Amino acid sequence: MGSPLNSSPRSADPPIQADVAVIGGGVVGHGIAWEAQRSGRSVVLVDDAPGSGASWAAAGMLAPVSELHYQEEDLLELMLESSSLWPGFAAGVAAASGSDSGYLTTPTLAVGADAADRAALMDLRAVQQANGLAVEPLTVREARRREPLLSPGIACALDTPADHQVDPRRLVASLRLALAGAAARTPGLAVDGAVEGYSIPDRAAGLLREGGAVAGVLLAGGGRIRATETVVANGLRAGELGGLPEGLRLPLRPVHGDILRLAVPQHLRPLVTATVRGMVHGIPVYIVPRQDGTVVIGATQREDALSDAVSAGGVYQLLRDAQALVPAVAELELLECTARARPGTPDNGPLLGRVPLPAGAGGHIPGLIIATGFFRHGVLLTPAAAAICRDLLDGKADPRWSAFRPDRFSRPVTAAGTHTKETA
Ligand SMILES: Cc1cc2nc3c(=O)[nH]c(=O)nc-3n(C[C@H](O)[C@H](O)[C@H](O)COP(=O)(O)OP(=O)(O)OC[C@H]3O[C@@H](n4cnc5c(N)ncnc54)[C@H](O)[C@@H]3O)c2cc1C
């Protein structure tokens, strides 16, 4: 017991049963699964390539202050809520998994390369301050005292102490250990001896529908999961599932990002101690230092074809701009270039919550929770998403998060399900 499944159940197998089935094993799906499990529920998570989506690329900045955008006050509230949950969430994952998820309270330094960049960062600071967020200007001399390898040519620096980081790959690995350990201690999760552990290495083809309710998951391999609650957390692909409520529109679009991982030679360590978020002639770039002596440099934003191919122009731009801020970047060893798509939504907010039925019909679609569209903030928002889903499982809905209801871009939703295409 306790290890992830080696193979997916087939159509002839009896259905797997669990209190909660989570579709999608990125940071968000794993965070929700773990929170559900530690609330005492049996959980299964369906993904044939866990951790390989946007979460594989993410820099892991936990940056509600730096990520503030004009007219996104609801999102700011959610980001700040999640930021406040991070220390407890990280400690809980560490205790349950016996591993380190790479959560660090390293501060962030916002840096501008020229006068226009300085003006843009000072404008942003005015908005940040108006929202009660702490961002303090430093002189270039002060900034270079903290970070000696910063270029002497930078135009400005601002201290942003509340923006921290985690290593998303280590986080997913730690959550998997935590889930596996708890699954091993959960009697009753295994059904007819068919399931060991929590992880089902298959794709979800669709939702198992019974009457107006969602009763579990239909697997691409032909098997079925019966679950009291099903959480749709498969990122960009969420809208492709069969059996979604008729009329529910999940308008997800891929916003690709190129991102680099580099090793810092011993004589240059630490390259930087804080996360450096730069604006270089109007283009954003960041350098995130990891504990293991590597740095992450990211990230471009391009809305092109749905592919994970790395853009040569993107790599050039990132290295050029990172070097403008920290010239020693030229001496690092380039280890990895990665591109993935962020699951974007029209208003940049997640699609998170239950799916209400039209006024008059009352209530919501039983057994279904949506948790996708986390765009640029899925790592930061994982603890909040997990807590909100746990509350929903407990029958509670916090009105603060109604701005993110998943049907806000939909025509009236009905209890009927759309057709499931791929099932055997
Ligand atoms: C370059 C880059 C940098 C980023 N930096 C940051 C950052 O610094 N901070 C931050 O907070 N966020 C950042 N993000 C955003 C963050 O990565 C995403 O918001 C987050 O990873 C979304 O997580 P997720 O679990 O919803 O989706 P994903 O990580 O994309 O996971 C979705 C999972 O669903 C699975 N799946 C798909 N279809 C199915 C199916 N039918 N059945 C079963 N499983 C399925 C996939 O295999 C995948 O594992 C960044 C993103 C990118 C691309």
Tab-separated table of C-alpha atoms in Angstrom, residues 49-412:
chain	number	residue	atom	x	y	z
A	49	ALA	CA	2.166	12.891	-16.580
A	50	PRO	CA	1.964	14.540	-13.159
A	51	GLY	CA	3.903	17.743	-12.684
A	52	SER	CA	4.710	18.075	-16.384
A	53	GLY	CA	2.452	21.026	-17.264
A	54	ALA	CA	2.878	24.701	-16.426
A	55	SER	CA	4.043	23.659	-12.965
A	56	TRP	CA	7.181	22.119	-14.517
A	57	ALA	CA	8.239	25.483	-15.907
A	58	ALA	CA	7.168	27.830	-13.121
A	59	ALA	CA	9.754	29.961	-11.355
A	60	GLY	CA	7.813	29.611	-8.113
A	61	MET	CA	7.759	33.277	-7.150
A	62	LEU	CA	5.197	33.880	-4.402
A	63	ALA	CA	4.816	37.493	-5.333
A	64	PRO	CA	1.474	39.165	-4.566
A	65	VAL	CA	3.133	42.575	-4.326
A	66	SER	CA	5.193	42.483	-7.536
A	67	GLU	CA	2.341	40.822	-9.441
A	68	LEU	CA	-0.205	43.529	-8.627
A	69	HIS	CA	-1.852	44.830	-11.771
A	70	TYR	CA	-4.186	47.766	-12.172
A	71	GLN	CA	-7.851	46.945	-11.564
A	72	GLU	CA	-7.203	43.439	-10.245
A	73	GLU	CA	-8.172	44.092	-6.632
A	74	ASP	CA	-10.117	40.806	-6.248
A	75	LEU	CA	-7.104	38.891	-7.457
A	76	LEU	CA	-4.836	40.859	-5.106
A	77	GLU	CA	-7.015	39.832	-2.153
A	78	LEU	CA	-6.771	36.185	-3.182
A	79	MET	CA	-2.999	36.454	-3.732
A	80	LEU	CA	-2.497	38.065	-0.311
A	81	GLU	CA	-4.682	35.418	1.329
A	82	SER	CA	-2.630	32.668	-0.280
A	83	SER	CA	0.631	34.374	0.586
A	84	SER	CA	-0.441	34.413	4.237
A	85	LEU	CA	-1.235	30.679	4.057
A	86	TRP	CA	2.132	29.752	2.548
A	87	PRO	CA	4.246	29.376	5.762
A	88	GLY	CA	1.736	26.960	7.336
A	89	PHE	CA	1.149	25.130	4.078
A	90	ALA	CA	4.895	24.640	3.494
A	91	ALA	CA	5.442	23.496	7.084
A	92	GLY	CA	2.554	21.021	6.788
A	93	VAL	CA	3.870	19.571	3.532
A	94	ALA	CA	7.375	19.297	5.002
A	95	ALA	CA	6.101	17.508	8.107
A	96	ALA	CA	3.857	15.124	6.164
A	97	SER	CA	6.418	14.307	3.479
A	98	GLY	CA	9.664	14.449	5.445
A	99	SER	CA	11.058	16.492	2.570
A	100	ASP	CA	11.879	20.092	1.770
A	101	SER	CA	9.675	21.771	-0.830
A	102	GLY	CA	12.149	24.590	-1.358
A	103	TYR	CA	9.977	27.246	0.290
A	104	LEU	CA	12.160	30.277	1.064
A	105	THR	CA	11.378	33.691	2.483
A	106	THR	CA	14.081	35.361	0.400
A	107	PRO	CA	12.995	38.951	-0.358
A	108	THR	CA	12.544	40.485	-3.797
A	109	LEU	CA	14.350	43.450	-5.307
A	110	ALA	CA	12.632	45.341	-8.133
A	111	VAL	CA	15.223	46.908	-10.425
A	112	GLY	CA	14.878	49.298	-13.365
A	113	ALA	CA	17.465	49.601	-16.125
A	114	ASP	CA	16.744	53.127	-17.398
A	115	ALA	CA	14.794	56.269	-16.542
A	116	ALA	CA	11.598	55.040	-18.198
A	117	ASP	CA	11.827	51.749	-16.284
A	118	ARG	CA	12.301	53.723	-13.069
A	119	ALA	CA	9.198	55.785	-13.851
A	120	ALA	CA	7.185	52.612	-14.543
A	121	LEU	CA	8.322	50.986	-11.289
A	122	MET	CA	7.563	54.157	-9.303
A	123	ASP	CA	4.070	54.302	-10.867
A	124	LEU	CA	3.537	50.694	-9.844
A	125	ARG	CA	4.812	51.514	-6.354
A	126	ALA	CA	2.140	54.208	-6.027
A	127	VAL	CA	-0.537	51.583	-6.776
A	128	GLN	CA	1.116	49.106	-4.417
A	129	GLN	CA	1.219	51.697	-1.639
A	130	ALA	CA	-2.398	52.689	-2.277
A	131	ASN	CA	-3.215	49.026	-1.594
A	132	GLY	CA	-1.234	49.066	1.655
A	133	LEU	CA	1.718	47.062	0.290
A	134	ALA	CA	5.289	47.719	1.429
A	135	VAL	CA	7.767	48.626	-1.330
A	136	GLU	CA	10.713	50.806	-0.305
A	137	PRO	CA	13.129	52.562	-2.673
A	138	LEU	CA	16.828	51.873	-2.147
A	139	THR	CA	19.709	53.889	-3.545
A	140	VAL	CA	21.755	52.056	-6.151
A	141	ARG	CA	24.603	52.023	-3.633
A	142	GLU	CA	22.360	50.340	-1.003
A	143	ALA	CA	21.102	47.822	-3.535
A	144	ARG	CA	24.666	46.953	-4.580
A	145	ARG	CA	25.719	46.610	-0.963
A	146	ARG	CA	23.060	43.879	-0.685
A	147	GLU	CA	23.700	42.434	-4.127
A	148	PRO	CA	27.301	43.219	-5.160
A	149	LEU	CA	26.927	41.647	-8.623
A	150	LEU	CA	24.134	44.031	-9.659
A	151	SER	CA	25.230	46.299	-12.500
A	152	PRO	CA	26.364	49.765	-11.325
A	153	GLY	CA	24.415	51.115	-14.314
A	154	ILE	CA	20.917	50.316	-12.959
A	155	ALA	CA	18.539	53.275	-12.642
A	156	CYS	CA	16.659	52.272	-9.469
A	157	ALA	CA	15.978	49.533	-6.942
A	158	LEU	CA	13.007	48.876	-4.657
A	159	ASP	CA	12.898	46.491	-1.734
A	160	THR	CA	9.858	44.174	-1.744
A	161	PRO	CA	10.287	42.075	1.408
A	162	ALA	CA	6.924	40.240	1.315
A	163	ASP	CA	7.486	38.453	-2.029
A	164	HIS	CA	9.037	35.009	-1.482
A	165	GLN	CA	9.599	31.787	-3.458
A	166	VAL	CA	9.217	28.010	-3.597
A	167	ASP	CA	10.671	25.425	-5.982
A	168	PRO	CA	7.574	24.090	-7.806
A	169	ARG	CA	9.218	20.836	-8.898
A	170	ARG	CA	10.261	20.051	-5.343
A	171	LEU	CA	6.835	21.123	-4.130
A	172	VAL	CA	5.059	18.632	-6.410
A	173	ALA	CA	7.512	15.915	-5.346
A	174	SER	CA	6.914	16.710	-1.657
A	175	LEU	CA	3.142	16.747	-2.103
A	176	ARG	CA	3.337	13.356	-3.819
A	177	LEU	CA	5.311	11.960	-0.887
A	178	ALA	CA	2.804	13.441	1.562
A	179	LEU	CA	-0.128	12.002	-0.401
A	180	ALA	CA	1.492	8.591	-0.750
A	181	GLY	CA	2.309	8.435	2.952
A	182	ALA	CA	-1.201	9.341	4.002
A	183	ALA	CA	-2.741	7.032	1.397
A	184	ALA	CA	-0.776	4.192	2.929
A	185	ARG	CA	-2.379	4.977	6.275
A	186	THR	CA	-5.932	5.326	4.889
A	187	PRO	CA	-7.847	2.085	5.304
A	188	GLY	CA	-10.681	1.755	2.835
A	189	LEU	CA	-9.107	3.678	-0.032
A	190	ALA	CA	-8.325	0.457	-1.841
A	191	VAL	CA	-11.371	-1.073	-3.503
A	192	ASP	CA	-11.384	-4.780	-4.279
A	193	GLY	CA	-7.615	-4.706	-4.062
A	194	ALA	CA	-7.485	-2.696	-7.279
A	195	VAL	CA	-5.974	0.500	-5.989
A	196	GLU	CA	-2.760	1.015	-4.160
A	197	GLY	CA	-1.935	4.539	-3.126
A	198	TYR	CA	-3.636	7.580	-4.545
A	199	SER	CA	-2.180	8.196	-8.002
A	200	ILE	CA	-3.872	6.938	-11.161
A	201	PRO	CA	-1.574	7.144	-14.203
A	202	ASP	CA	-4.210	7.809	-16.846
A	203	ARG	CA	-5.994	10.703	-18.547
A	204	ALA	CA	-9.524	11.632	-17.614
A	205	ALA	CA	-11.729	11.402	-20.691
A	206	GLY	CA	-14.710	12.890	-18.967
A	207	LEU	CA	-16.908	13.189	-15.944
A	208	LEU	CA	-19.080	10.282	-14.868
A	209	ARG	CA	-22.609	11.693	-14.873
A	210	GLU	CA	-25.599	10.351	-12.963
A	211	GLY	CA	-28.757	12.327	-13.363
A	212	GLY	CA	-27.773	15.937	-12.875
A	213	ALA	CA	-24.832	15.067	-10.647
A	214	VAL	CA	-21.175	14.320	-11.232
A	215	ALA	CA	-20.413	10.909	-9.761
A	216	GLY	CA	-16.737	10.503	-10.667
A	217	VAL	CA	-14.387	10.184	-13.621
A	218	LEU	CA	-14.290	8.204	-16.857
A	219	LEU	CA	-10.709	7.288	-17.667
A	220	ALA	CA	-9.243	7.286	-21.175
A	221	GLY	CA	-8.051	3.719	-20.552
A	222	GLY	CA	-11.633	2.595	-20.001
A	223	GLY	CA	-11.717	2.458	-16.200
A	224	ARG	CA	-14.011	4.404	-13.920
A	225	ILE	CA	-13.708	6.208	-10.627
A	226	ARG	CA	-16.728	6.705	-8.437
A	227	ALA	CA	-16.264	9.701	-6.166
A	228	THR	CA	-18.523	11.776	-3.970
A	229	GLU	CA	-16.748	14.892	-5.254
A	230	THR	CA	-14.715	15.450	-8.427
A	231	VAL	CA	-12.316	18.370	-8.774
A	232	VAL	CA	-11.425	19.479	-12.315
A	233	ALA	CA	-7.850	20.772	-11.959
A	234	ASN	CA	-6.221	19.836	-15.261
A	235	GLY	CA	-5.121	23.326	-16.182
A	236	LEU	CA	-5.393	24.344	-19.807
A	237	ARG	CA	-7.187	21.115	-20.788
A	238	ALA	CA	-10.095	21.484	-18.383
A	239	GLY	CA	-12.559	22.610	-21.049
A	240	GLU	CA	-11.888	19.490	-23.143
A	241	LEU	CA	-13.371	17.032	-20.637
A	242	GLY	CA	-16.561	15.294	-21.626
A	243	GLY	CA	-19.533	15.488	-19.313
A	244	LEU	CA	-19.023	19.102	-18.244
A	245	PRO	CA	-22.326	20.837	-17.486
A	246	GLU	CA	-24.036	22.005	-20.653
A	247	GLY	CA	-23.513	25.739	-21.135
A	248	LEU	CA	-20.418	25.879	-18.923
A	249	ARG	CA	-17.708	27.737	-20.822
A	250	LEU	CA	-14.150	27.556	-19.487
A	251	PRO	CA	-12.380	30.125	-21.722
A	252	LEU	CA	-8.774	29.054	-21.160
A	253	ARG	CA	-6.047	30.265	-23.483
A	254	PRO	CA	-2.372	29.279	-23.587
A	255	VAL	CA	0.063	32.047	-22.678
A	256	HIS	CA	3.465	30.512	-23.316
A	257	GLY	CA	6.528	31.323	-21.293
A	258	ASP	CA	10.166	30.510	-21.982
A	259	ILE	CA	12.300	30.063	-18.885
A	260	LEU	CA	15.948	29.122	-18.246
A	261	ARG	CA	17.820	27.279	-15.535
A	262	LEU	CA	21.516	27.998	-15.043
A	263	ALA	CA	24.274	26.828	-12.701
A	264	VAL	CA	26.337	29.464	-10.903
A	265	PRO	CA	30.042	28.586	-10.720
A	266	GLN	CA	31.480	28.417	-7.189
A	267	HIS	CA	33.459	31.654	-7.517
A	268	LEU	CA	30.291	33.635	-8.361
A	269	ARG	CA	28.072	32.251	-5.571
A	270	PRO	CA	25.751	33.619	-4.549
A	271	LEU	CA	25.011	35.389	-7.810
A	272	VAL	CA	22.172	37.159	-6.004
A	273	THR	CA	20.601	36.504	-2.614
A	274	ALA	CA	17.190	38.088	-3.352
A	275	THR	CA	14.898	37.427	-6.286
A	276	VAL	CA	15.707	40.221	-8.742
A	277	ARG	CA	12.713	41.359	-10.804
A	278	GLY	CA	13.880	43.724	-13.469
A	279	MET	CA	12.354	46.051	-15.992
A	280	VAL	CA	14.809	46.451	-18.883
A	281	HIS	CA	13.753	49.041	-21.469
A	282	GLY	CA	10.135	48.169	-20.754
A	283	ILE	CA	10.568	44.368	-20.807
A	284	PRO	CA	10.232	42.369	-17.577
A	285	VAL	CA	12.794	39.750	-16.551
A	286	TYR	CA	13.552	37.997	-13.276
A	287	ILE	CA	16.386	36.070	-11.659
A	288	VAL	CA	15.372	33.669	-8.882
A	289	PRO	CA	18.211	32.170	-6.776
A	290	ARG	CA	17.748	28.580	-5.618
A	291	GLN	CA	19.329	26.904	-2.592
A	292	ASP	CA	21.278	24.454	-4.766
A	293	GLY	CA	23.382	27.138	-6.450
A	294	THR	CA	21.272	27.398	-9.601
A	295	VAL	CA	19.221	30.372	-10.751
A	296	VAL	CA	16.028	30.557	-12.765
A	297	ILE	CA	15.747	33.307	-15.379
A	298	GLY	CA	12.332	34.020	-16.833
A	299	ALA	CA	9.987	34.473	-18.398
A	300	THR	CA	8.601	35.522	-21.754
A	301	GLN	CA	4.872	35.855	-22.451
A	302	ARG	CA	3.777	34.847	-25.921
A	303	GLU	CA	0.363	33.875	-27.186
A	304	ASP	CA	1.101	31.630	-30.135
A	305	ALA	CA	0.400	28.041	-31.137
A	306	LEU	CA	-0.233	25.458	-28.434
A	307	SER	CA	3.247	23.998	-28.327
A	308	ASP	CA	5.925	23.657	-25.692
A	309	ALA	CA	8.770	24.501	-28.124
A	310	VAL	CA	11.290	27.011	-26.770
A	311	SER	CA	11.537	30.303	-28.661
A	312	ALA	CA	15.088	31.245	-29.736
A	313	GLY	CA	14.131	34.904	-29.563
A	314	GLY	CA	12.785	34.358	-26.075
A	315	VAL	CA	16.039	32.795	-24.850
A	316	TYR	CA	18.036	35.638	-26.402
A	317	GLN	CA	15.809	38.268	-24.792
A	318	LEU	CA	16.005	36.677	-21.334
A	319	LEU	CA	19.806	36.341	-21.363
A	320	ARG	CA	20.279	39.845	-22.792
A	321	ASP	CA	18.059	41.495	-20.179
A	322	ALA	CA	19.291	39.433	-17.227
A	323	GLN	CA	22.871	40.362	-18.175
A	324	ALA	CA	21.930	44.033	-18.302
A	325	LEU	CA	21.008	43.772	-14.604
A	326	VAL	CA	23.640	41.240	-13.477
A	327	PRO	CA	26.527	41.130	-15.983
A	328	ALA	CA	27.972	37.928	-14.450
A	329	VAL	CA	24.994	36.031	-15.903
A	330	ALA	CA	27.199	35.689	-19.006
A	331	GLU	CA	29.522	33.407	-17.001
A	332	LEU	CA	26.849	30.919	-15.899
A	333	GLU	CA	26.342	27.434	-17.277
A	334	LEU	CA	23.062	27.143	-19.192
A	335	LEU	CA	21.439	23.917	-17.975
A	336	GLU	CA	17.928	24.001	-19.352
A	337	CYS	CA	15.553	25.939	-21.580
A	338	THR	CA	11.883	25.130	-21.034
A	339	ALA	CA	8.607	26.472	-22.350
A	340	ARG	CA	5.116	25.784	-21.098
A	341	ALA	CA	1.728	27.428	-21.397
A	342	ARG	CA	0.107	29.297	-18.526
A	343	PRO	CA	-3.645	28.663	-18.356
A	344	GLY	CA	-4.931	32.203	-18.955
A	345	THR	CA	-8.491	33.504	-18.573
A	346	PRO	CA	-10.096	36.683	-19.973
A	347	ASP	CA	-9.814	38.557	-16.640
A	348	ASN	CA	-6.610	36.836	-15.400
A	349	GLY	CA	-8.484	35.363	-12.420
A	350	PRO	CA	-8.875	31.623	-11.790
A	351	LEU	CA	-12.038	29.628	-12.490
A	352	LEU	CA	-12.575	28.328	-8.984
A	353	GLY	CA	-15.583	26.977	-7.190
A	354	ARG	CA	-18.814	25.062	-7.643
A	355	VAL	CA	-20.983	25.477	-10.730
A	356	PRO	CA	-24.266	27.163	-9.777
A	357	LEU	CA	-27.510	26.172	-11.466
A	358	PRO	CA	-29.625	28.988	-12.909
A	359	ALA	CA	-31.757	31.014	-10.533
A	360	GLY	CA	-34.923	29.067	-9.943
A	361	ALA	CA	-33.269	25.667	-10.340
A	362	GLY	CA	-31.331	26.468	-7.158
A	363	GLY	CA	-28.073	25.174	-5.747
A	364	HIS	CA	-25.179	23.893	-7.795
A	365	ILE	CA	-24.171	20.839	-9.826
A	366	PRO	CA	-23.674	18.191	-7.121
A	367	GLY	CA	-20.277	16.509	-6.918
A	368	LEU	CA	-18.344	19.000	-9.052
A	369	ILE	CA	-15.696	21.616	-8.232
A	370	ILE	CA	-13.696	23.513	-10.873
A	371	ALA	CA	-10.144	24.720	-10.120
A	372	THR	CA	-8.312	25.965	-13.192
A	373	GLY	CA	-7.215	29.142	-15.004
A	374	PHE	CA	-4.496	30.063	-12.528
A	375	PHE	CA	-2.530	31.852	-15.267
A	376	ARG	CA	0.641	33.510	-13.852
A	377	HIS	CA	-0.118	32.742	-10.203
A	378	GLY	CA	-0.874	29.054	-9.783
A	379	VAL	CA	2.040	28.340	-7.479
A	380	LEU	CA	1.324	31.336	-5.290
A	381	LEU	CA	-2.393	30.491	-5.237
A	382	THR	CA	-2.066	26.765	-4.447
A	383	PRO	CA	-2.650	27.036	-0.661
A	384	ALA	CA	-5.678	29.303	-1.153
A	385	ALA	CA	-7.120	27.065	-3.869
A	386	ALA	CA	-6.631	24.055	-1.595
A	387	ALA	CA	-8.269	25.800	1.370
A	388	ILE	CA	-11.197	27.071	-0.726
A	389	CYS	CA	-11.809	23.576	-2.119
A	390	ARG	CA	-11.624	22.042	1.354
A	391	ASP	CA	-14.241	24.542	2.545
A	392	LEU	CA	-16.445	23.648	-0.433
A	393	LEU	CA	-16.104	19.958	0.419
A	394	ASP	CA	-17.183	20.899	3.954
A	395	GLY	CA	-20.251	22.648	2.531
A	396	LYS	CA	-18.908	26.170	3.102
A	397	ALA	CA	-18.440	28.880	0.484
A	398	ASP	CA	-16.570	32.077	1.364
A	399	PRO	CA	-18.326	34.986	-0.403
A	400	ARG	CA	-14.973	36.766	-0.780
A	401	TRP	CA	-14.099	34.436	-3.649
A	402	SER	CA	-17.373	34.625	-5.598
A	403	ALA	CA	-15.617	36.864	-8.159
A	404	PHE	CA	-13.839	33.710	-9.350
A	405	ARG	CA	-16.929	31.514	-9.829
A	406	PRO	CA	-16.214	29.240	-12.779
A	407	ASP	CA	-19.414	30.034	-14.673
A	408	ARG	CA	-18.788	33.765	-14.936
A	409	PHE	CA	-18.095	33.539	-18.682
A	410	SER	CA	-20.927	31.076	-19.373
A	411	ARG	CA	-24.425	31.219	-20.680
A	412	PRO	CA	-26.875	29.643	-18.201
